[in-house]
PDB file of C-alpha atoms in Angstrom:
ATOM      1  CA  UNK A 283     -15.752  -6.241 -19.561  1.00 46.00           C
ATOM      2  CA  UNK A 284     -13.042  -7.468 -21.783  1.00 43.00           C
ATOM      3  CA  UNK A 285     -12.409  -4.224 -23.375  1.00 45.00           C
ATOM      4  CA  UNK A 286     -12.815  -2.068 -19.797  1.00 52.00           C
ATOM      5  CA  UNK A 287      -9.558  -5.056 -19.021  1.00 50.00           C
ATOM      6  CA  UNK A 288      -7.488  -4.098 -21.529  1.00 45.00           C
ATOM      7  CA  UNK A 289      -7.711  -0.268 -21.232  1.00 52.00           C
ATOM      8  CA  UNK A 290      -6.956  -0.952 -17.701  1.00 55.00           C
ATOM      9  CA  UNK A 291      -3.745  -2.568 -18.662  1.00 51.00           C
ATOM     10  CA  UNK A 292      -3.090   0.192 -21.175  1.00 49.00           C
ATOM     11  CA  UNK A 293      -3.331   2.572 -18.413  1.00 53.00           C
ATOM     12  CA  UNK A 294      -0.567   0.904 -16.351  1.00 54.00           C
ATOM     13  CA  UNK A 295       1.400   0.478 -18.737  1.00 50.00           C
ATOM     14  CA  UNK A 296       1.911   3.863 -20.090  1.00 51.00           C
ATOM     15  CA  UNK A 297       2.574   4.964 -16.227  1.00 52.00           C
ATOM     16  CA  UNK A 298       5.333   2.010 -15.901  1.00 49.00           C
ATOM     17  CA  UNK A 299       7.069   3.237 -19.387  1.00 48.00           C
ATOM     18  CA  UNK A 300       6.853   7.143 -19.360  1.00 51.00           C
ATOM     19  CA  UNK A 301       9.252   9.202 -17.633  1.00 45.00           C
ATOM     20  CA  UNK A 302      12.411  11.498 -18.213  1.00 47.00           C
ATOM     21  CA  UNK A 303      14.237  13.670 -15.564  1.00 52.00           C
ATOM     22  CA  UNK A 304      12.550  17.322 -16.380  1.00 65.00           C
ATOM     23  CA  UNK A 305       8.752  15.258 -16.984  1.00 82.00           C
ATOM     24  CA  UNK A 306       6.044  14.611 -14.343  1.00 89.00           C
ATOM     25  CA  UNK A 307       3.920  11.173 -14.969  1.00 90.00           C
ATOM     26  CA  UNK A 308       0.062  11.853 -13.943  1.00 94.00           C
ATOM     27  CA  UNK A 309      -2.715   8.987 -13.707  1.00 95.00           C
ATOM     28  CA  UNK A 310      -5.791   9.133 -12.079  1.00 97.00           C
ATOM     29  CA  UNK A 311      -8.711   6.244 -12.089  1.00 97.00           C
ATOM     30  CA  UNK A 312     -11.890   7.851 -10.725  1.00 97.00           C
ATOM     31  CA  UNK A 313     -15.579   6.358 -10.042  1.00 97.00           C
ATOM     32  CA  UNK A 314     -18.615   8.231 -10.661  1.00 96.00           C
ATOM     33  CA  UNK A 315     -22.052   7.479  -9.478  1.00 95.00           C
ATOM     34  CA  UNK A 316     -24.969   9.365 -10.145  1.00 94.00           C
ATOM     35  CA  UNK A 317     -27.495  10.206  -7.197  1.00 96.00           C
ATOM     36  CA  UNK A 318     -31.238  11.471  -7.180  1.00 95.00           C
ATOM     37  CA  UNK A 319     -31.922  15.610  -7.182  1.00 93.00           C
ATOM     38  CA  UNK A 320     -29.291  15.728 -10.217  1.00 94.00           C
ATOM     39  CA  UNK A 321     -26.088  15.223  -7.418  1.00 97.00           C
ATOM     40  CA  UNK A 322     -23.208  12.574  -8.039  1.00 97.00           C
ATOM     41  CA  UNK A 323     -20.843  11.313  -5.733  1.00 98.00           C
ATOM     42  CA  UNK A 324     -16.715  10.618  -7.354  1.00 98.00           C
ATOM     43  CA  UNK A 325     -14.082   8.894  -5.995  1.00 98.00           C
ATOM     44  CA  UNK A 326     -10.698   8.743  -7.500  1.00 98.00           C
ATOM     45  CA  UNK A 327      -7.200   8.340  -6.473  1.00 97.00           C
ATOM     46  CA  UNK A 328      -4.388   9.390  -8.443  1.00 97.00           C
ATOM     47  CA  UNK A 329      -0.664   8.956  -8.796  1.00 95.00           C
ATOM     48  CA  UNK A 330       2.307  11.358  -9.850  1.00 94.00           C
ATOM     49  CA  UNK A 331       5.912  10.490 -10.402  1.00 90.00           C
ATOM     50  CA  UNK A 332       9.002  12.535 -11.202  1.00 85.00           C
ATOM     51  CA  UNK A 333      12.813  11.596 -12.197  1.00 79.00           C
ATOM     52  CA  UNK A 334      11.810   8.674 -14.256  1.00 68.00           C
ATOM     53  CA  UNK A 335       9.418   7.462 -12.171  1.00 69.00           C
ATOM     54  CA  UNK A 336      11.751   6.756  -9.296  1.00 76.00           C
ATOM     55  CA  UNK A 337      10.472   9.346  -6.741  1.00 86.00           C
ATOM     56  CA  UNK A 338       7.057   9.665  -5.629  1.00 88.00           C
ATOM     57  CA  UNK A 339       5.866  13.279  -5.778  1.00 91.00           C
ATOM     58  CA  UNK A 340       2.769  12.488  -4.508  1.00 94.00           C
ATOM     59  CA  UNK A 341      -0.446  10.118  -4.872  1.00 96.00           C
ATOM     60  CA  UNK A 342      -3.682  10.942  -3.323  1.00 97.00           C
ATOM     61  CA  UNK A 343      -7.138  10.160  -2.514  1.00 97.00           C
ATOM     62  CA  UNK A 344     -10.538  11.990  -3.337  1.00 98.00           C
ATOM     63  CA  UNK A 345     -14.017  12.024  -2.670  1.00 98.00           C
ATOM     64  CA  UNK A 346     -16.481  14.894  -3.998  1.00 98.00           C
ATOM     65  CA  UNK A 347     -20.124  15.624  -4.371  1.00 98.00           C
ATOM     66  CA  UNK A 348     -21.464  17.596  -6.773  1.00 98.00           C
ATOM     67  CA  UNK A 349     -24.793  19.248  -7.986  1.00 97.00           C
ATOM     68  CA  UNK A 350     -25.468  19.998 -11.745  1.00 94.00           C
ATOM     69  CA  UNK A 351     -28.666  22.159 -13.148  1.00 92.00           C
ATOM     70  CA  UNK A 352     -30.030  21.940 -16.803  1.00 85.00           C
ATOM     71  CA  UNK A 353     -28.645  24.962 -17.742  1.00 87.00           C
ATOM     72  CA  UNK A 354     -24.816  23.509 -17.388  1.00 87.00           C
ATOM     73  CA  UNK A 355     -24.142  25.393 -14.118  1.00 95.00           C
ATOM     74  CA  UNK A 356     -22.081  22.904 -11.754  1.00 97.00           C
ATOM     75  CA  UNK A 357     -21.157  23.305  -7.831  1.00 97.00           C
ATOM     76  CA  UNK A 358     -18.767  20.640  -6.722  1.00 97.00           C
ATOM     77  CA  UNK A 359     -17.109  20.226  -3.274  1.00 97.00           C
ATOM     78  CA  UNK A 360     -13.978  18.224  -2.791  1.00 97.00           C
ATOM     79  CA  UNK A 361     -11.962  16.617  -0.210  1.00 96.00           C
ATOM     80  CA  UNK A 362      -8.493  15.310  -1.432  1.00 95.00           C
ATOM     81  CA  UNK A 363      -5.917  13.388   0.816  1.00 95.00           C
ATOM     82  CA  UNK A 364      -2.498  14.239  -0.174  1.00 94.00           C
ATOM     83  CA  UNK A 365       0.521  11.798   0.810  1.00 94.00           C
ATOM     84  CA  UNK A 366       4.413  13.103  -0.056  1.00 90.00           C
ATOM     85  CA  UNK A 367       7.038  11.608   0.476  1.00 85.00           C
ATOM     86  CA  UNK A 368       7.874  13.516   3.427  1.00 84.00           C
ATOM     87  CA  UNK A 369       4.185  14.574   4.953  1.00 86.00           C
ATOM     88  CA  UNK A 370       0.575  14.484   4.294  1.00 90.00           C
ATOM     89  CA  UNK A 371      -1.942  17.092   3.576  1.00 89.00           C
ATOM     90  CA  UNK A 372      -5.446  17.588   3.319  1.00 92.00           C
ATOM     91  CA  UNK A 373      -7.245  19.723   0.579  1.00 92.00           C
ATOM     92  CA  UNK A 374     -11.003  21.161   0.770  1.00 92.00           C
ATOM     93  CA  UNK A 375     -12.346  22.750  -2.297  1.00 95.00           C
ATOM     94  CA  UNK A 376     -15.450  24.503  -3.703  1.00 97.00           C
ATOM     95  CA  UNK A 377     -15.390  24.861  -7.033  1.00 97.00           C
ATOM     96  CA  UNK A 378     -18.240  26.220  -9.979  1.00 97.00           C
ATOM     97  CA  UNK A 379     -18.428  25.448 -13.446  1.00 97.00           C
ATOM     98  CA  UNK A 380     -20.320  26.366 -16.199  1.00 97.00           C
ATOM     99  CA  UNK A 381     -20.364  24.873 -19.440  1.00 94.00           C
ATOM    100  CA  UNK A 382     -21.815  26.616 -22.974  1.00 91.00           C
ATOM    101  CA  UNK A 383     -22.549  24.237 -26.060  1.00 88.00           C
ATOM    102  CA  UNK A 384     -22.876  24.766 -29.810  1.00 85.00           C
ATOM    103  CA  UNK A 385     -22.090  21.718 -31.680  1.00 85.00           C
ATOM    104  CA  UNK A 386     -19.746  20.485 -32.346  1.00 91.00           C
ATOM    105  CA  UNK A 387     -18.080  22.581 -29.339  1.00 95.00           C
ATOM    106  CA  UNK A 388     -18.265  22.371 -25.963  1.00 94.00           C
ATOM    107  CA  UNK A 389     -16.780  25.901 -24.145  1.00 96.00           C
ATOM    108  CA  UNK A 390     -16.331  25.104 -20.120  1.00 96.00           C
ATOM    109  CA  UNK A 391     -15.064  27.699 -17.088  1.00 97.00           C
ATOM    110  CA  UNK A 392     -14.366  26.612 -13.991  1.00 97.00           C
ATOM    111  CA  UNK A 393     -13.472  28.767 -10.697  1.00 97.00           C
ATOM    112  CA  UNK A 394     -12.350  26.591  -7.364  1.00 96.00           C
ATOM    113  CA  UNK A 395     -11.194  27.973  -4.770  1.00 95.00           C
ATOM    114  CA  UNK A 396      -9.000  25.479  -2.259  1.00 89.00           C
ATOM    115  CA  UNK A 397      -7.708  25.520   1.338  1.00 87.00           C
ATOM    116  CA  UNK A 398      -4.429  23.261   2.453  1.00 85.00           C
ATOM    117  CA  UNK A 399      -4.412  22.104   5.944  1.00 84.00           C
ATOM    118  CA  UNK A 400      -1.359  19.928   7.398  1.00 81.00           C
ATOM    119  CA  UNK A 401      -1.883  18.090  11.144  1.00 74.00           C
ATOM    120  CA  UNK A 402      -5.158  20.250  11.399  1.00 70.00           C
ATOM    121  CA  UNK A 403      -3.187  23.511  10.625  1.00 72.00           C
ATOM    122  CA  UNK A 404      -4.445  25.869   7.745  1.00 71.00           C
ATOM    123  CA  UNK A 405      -1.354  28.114   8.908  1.00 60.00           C
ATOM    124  CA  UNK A 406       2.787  27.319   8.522  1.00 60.00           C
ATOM    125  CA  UNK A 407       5.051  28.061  10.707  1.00 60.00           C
ATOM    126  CA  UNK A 408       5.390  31.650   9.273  1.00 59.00           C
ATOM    127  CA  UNK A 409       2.017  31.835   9.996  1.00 54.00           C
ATOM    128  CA  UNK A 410       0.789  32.556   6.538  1.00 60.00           C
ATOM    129  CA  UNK A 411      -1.711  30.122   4.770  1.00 60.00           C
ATOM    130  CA  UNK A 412      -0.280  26.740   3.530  1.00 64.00           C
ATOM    131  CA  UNK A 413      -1.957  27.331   0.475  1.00 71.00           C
ATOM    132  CA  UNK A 414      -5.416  29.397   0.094  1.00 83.00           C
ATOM    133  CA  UNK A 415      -5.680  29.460  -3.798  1.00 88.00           C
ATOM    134  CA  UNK A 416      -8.180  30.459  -6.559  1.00 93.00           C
ATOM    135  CA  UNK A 417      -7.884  28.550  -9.727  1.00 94.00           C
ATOM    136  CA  UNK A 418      -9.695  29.858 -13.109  1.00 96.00           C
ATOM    137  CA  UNK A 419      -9.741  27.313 -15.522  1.00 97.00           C
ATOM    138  CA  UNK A 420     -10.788  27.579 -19.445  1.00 98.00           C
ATOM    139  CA  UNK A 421     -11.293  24.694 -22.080  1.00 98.00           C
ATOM    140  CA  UNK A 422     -12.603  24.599 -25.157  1.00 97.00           C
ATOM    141  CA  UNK A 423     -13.212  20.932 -26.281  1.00 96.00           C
ATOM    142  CA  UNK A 424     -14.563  19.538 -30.164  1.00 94.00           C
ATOM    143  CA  UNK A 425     -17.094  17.000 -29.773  1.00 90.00           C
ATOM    144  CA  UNK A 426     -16.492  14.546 -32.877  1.00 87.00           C
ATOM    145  CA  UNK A 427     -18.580  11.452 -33.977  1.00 84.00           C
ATOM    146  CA  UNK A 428     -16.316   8.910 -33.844  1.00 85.00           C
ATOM    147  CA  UNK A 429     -16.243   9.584 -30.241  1.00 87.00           C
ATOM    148  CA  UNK A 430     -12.482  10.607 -30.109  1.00 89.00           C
ATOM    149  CA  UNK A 431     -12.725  14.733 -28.453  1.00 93.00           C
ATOM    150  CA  UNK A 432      -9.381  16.513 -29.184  1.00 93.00           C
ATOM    151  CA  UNK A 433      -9.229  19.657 -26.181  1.00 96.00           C
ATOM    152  CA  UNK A 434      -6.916  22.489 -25.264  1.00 96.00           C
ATOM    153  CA  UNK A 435      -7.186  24.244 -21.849  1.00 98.00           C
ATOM    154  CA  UNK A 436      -5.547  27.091 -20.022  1.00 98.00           C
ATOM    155  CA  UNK A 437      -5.495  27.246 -16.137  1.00 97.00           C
ATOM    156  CA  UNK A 438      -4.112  30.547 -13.669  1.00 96.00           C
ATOM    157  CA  UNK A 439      -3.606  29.661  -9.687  1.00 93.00           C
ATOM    158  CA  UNK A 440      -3.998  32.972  -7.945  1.00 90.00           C
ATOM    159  CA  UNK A 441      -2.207  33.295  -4.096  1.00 84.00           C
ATOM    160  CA  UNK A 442      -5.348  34.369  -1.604  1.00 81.00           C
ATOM    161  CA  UNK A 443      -3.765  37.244   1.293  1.00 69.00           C
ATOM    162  CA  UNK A 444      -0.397  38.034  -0.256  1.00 64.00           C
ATOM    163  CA  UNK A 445       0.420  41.522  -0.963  1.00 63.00           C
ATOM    164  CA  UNK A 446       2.638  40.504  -3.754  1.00 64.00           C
ATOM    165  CA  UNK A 447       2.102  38.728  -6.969  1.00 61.00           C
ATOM    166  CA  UNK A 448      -0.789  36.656  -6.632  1.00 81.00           C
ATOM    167  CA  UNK A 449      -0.501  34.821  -9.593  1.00 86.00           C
ATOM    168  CA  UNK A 450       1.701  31.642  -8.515  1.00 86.00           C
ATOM    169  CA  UNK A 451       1.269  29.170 -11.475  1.00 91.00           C
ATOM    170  CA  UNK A 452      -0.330  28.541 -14.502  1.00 94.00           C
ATOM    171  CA  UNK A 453      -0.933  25.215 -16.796  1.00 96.00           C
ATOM    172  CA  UNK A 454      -1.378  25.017 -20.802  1.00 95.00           C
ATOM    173  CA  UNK A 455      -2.727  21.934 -21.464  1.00 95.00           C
ATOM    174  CA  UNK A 456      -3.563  19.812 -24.548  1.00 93.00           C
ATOM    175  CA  UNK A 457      -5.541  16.322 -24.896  1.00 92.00           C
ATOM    176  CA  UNK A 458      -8.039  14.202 -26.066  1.00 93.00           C
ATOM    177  CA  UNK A 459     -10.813  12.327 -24.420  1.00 95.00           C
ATOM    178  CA  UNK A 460     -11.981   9.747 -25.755  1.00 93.00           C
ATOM    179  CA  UNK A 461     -15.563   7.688 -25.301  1.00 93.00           C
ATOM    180  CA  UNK A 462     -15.666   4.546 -23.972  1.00 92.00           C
ATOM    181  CA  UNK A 463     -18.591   1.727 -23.687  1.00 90.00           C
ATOM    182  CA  UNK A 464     -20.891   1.953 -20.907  1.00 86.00           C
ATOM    183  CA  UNK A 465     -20.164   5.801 -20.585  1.00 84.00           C
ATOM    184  CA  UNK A 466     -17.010   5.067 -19.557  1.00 93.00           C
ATOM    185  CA  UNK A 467     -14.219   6.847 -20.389  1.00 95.00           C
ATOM    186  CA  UNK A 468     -10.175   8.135 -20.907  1.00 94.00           C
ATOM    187  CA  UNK A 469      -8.369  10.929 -21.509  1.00 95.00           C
ATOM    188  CA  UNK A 470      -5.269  11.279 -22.480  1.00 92.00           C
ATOM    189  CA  UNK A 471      -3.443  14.840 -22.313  1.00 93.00           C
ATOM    190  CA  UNK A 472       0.167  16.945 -21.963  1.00 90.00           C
ATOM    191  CA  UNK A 473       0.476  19.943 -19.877  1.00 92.00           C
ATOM    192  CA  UNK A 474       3.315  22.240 -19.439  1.00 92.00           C
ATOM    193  CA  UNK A 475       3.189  24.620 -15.920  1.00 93.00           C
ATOM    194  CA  UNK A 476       4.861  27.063 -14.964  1.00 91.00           C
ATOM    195  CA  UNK A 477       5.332  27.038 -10.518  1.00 88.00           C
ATOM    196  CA  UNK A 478       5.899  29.419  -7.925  1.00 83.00           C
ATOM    197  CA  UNK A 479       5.415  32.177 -10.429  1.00 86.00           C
ATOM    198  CA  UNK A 480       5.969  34.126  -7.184  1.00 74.00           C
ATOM    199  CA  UNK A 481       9.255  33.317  -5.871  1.00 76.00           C
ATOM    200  CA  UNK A 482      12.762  34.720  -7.636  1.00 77.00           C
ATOM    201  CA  UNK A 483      13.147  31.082  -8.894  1.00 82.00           C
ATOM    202  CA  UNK A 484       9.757  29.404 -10.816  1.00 84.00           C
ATOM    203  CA  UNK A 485      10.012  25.948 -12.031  1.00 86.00           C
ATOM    204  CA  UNK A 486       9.065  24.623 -15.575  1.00 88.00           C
ATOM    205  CA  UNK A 487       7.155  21.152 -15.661  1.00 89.00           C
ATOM    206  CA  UNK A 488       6.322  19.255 -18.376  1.00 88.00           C
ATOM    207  CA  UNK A 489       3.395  16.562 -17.421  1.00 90.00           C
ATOM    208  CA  UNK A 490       2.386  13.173 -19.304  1.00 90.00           C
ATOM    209  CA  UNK A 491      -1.043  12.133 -18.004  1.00 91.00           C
ATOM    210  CA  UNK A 492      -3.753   9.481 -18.147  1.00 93.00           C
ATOM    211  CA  UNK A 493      -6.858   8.797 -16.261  1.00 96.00           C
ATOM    212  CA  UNK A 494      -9.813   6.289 -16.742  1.00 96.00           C
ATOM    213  CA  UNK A 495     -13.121   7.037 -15.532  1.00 96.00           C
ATOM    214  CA  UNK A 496     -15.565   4.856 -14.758  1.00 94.00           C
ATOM    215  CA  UNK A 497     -19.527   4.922 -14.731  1.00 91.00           C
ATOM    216  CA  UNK A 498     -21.369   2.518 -11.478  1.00 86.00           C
TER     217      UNK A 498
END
């Protein structure tokens, strides 16, 4: 209990000291239970901050359910609450993952695709989605002893219905997770992203993040 405390405060504190004007600050505490007929149920809610953590670029809520066989295949489904400063959206995913081991590595791809609805509305005003995306997802993580897992991963978001480029972003990201006591655990990681790969003026983010995961 004592140590789950002080990686707590760890966690807040690196999310009340990090920030610079071109960096994004990412945290995330999530709860996973396990359920019979190999399902388990998550909730997490993260936080993200921009311009030295001054301005809220959003913080959310999300609850997902999710059914793993023996053979590493995983279907997951979703539902995120999304609050900005200016509106709220909702998010409903389905995503599948598979995951391939030979020690010490662990090799994991992951396709989701995800709908954006605001005030009920899948549709803007242009009437075109407010975001129907695919994501593909790649890591390849080392699985050390001393229970310390350095990872790398690459990520491509792909515009659904568009009849120009569909790719609209992409992440490179770098980390390590690292085992905790009572299967708990953290992970600590830097991404850089590349946005709106699609418009005549894409944006360059650099991201700092940190989440804590807890087994109940």
């Amino acid at each position: 209990m004592k140590f789950n405390l002080i990686c707590l405060l760890f966690f807040l504190l690196i999310q009340s000291l990090f920030g610079k004007d071109d960096n994004q600050s990412w945290t995330k505490i999530s709860f996973e239970k396990k359920l019979p007929y190999s399902l388990k149920l998550e909730l997490a809610q993260g936080l993200r901050l921009k311009d030295q953590l001054v301005t809220l670029n959003q913080a959310f809520f999300e609850v997902s359910i999710s059914y793993k066989n023996s053979n590493g295949l995983r279907i997951n489904v979703p539902y995120r609450y999304i609050i900005y400063e200016d509106k709220i959206k909702h998010r409903l995913s389905f995503g599948i993952s598979y995951q391939y081991y030979f020690k010490p590595v662990n090799i994991k791809y992951r396709i989701k695709f995800y709908r954006l609805y605001e005030n009920g509305e899948f549709l803007g005003e242009d009437e075109s989605p407010l975001g129907d995306l695919i994501r593909n997802k790649f890591t390849i993580k080392y699985k050390s002893r001393n229970k310390i897992n350095p990872y790398i991963s690459g990520e491509l978001f792909h515009i659904c219905n568009t009849d120009n480029n569909s790719l609209d972003e992409y992440r490179v990201s770098i980390g390590i997770e690292i085992n905790l006591p009572r299967k708990n655990s953290m992970n600590i990681f830097y991404t850089v992203k590349k946005e709106d790969i699609s418009t005549s003026s894409p944006d360059d983010i650099y991201v700092f993040g940190l989440s804590y995961s807890f087994k109940i």
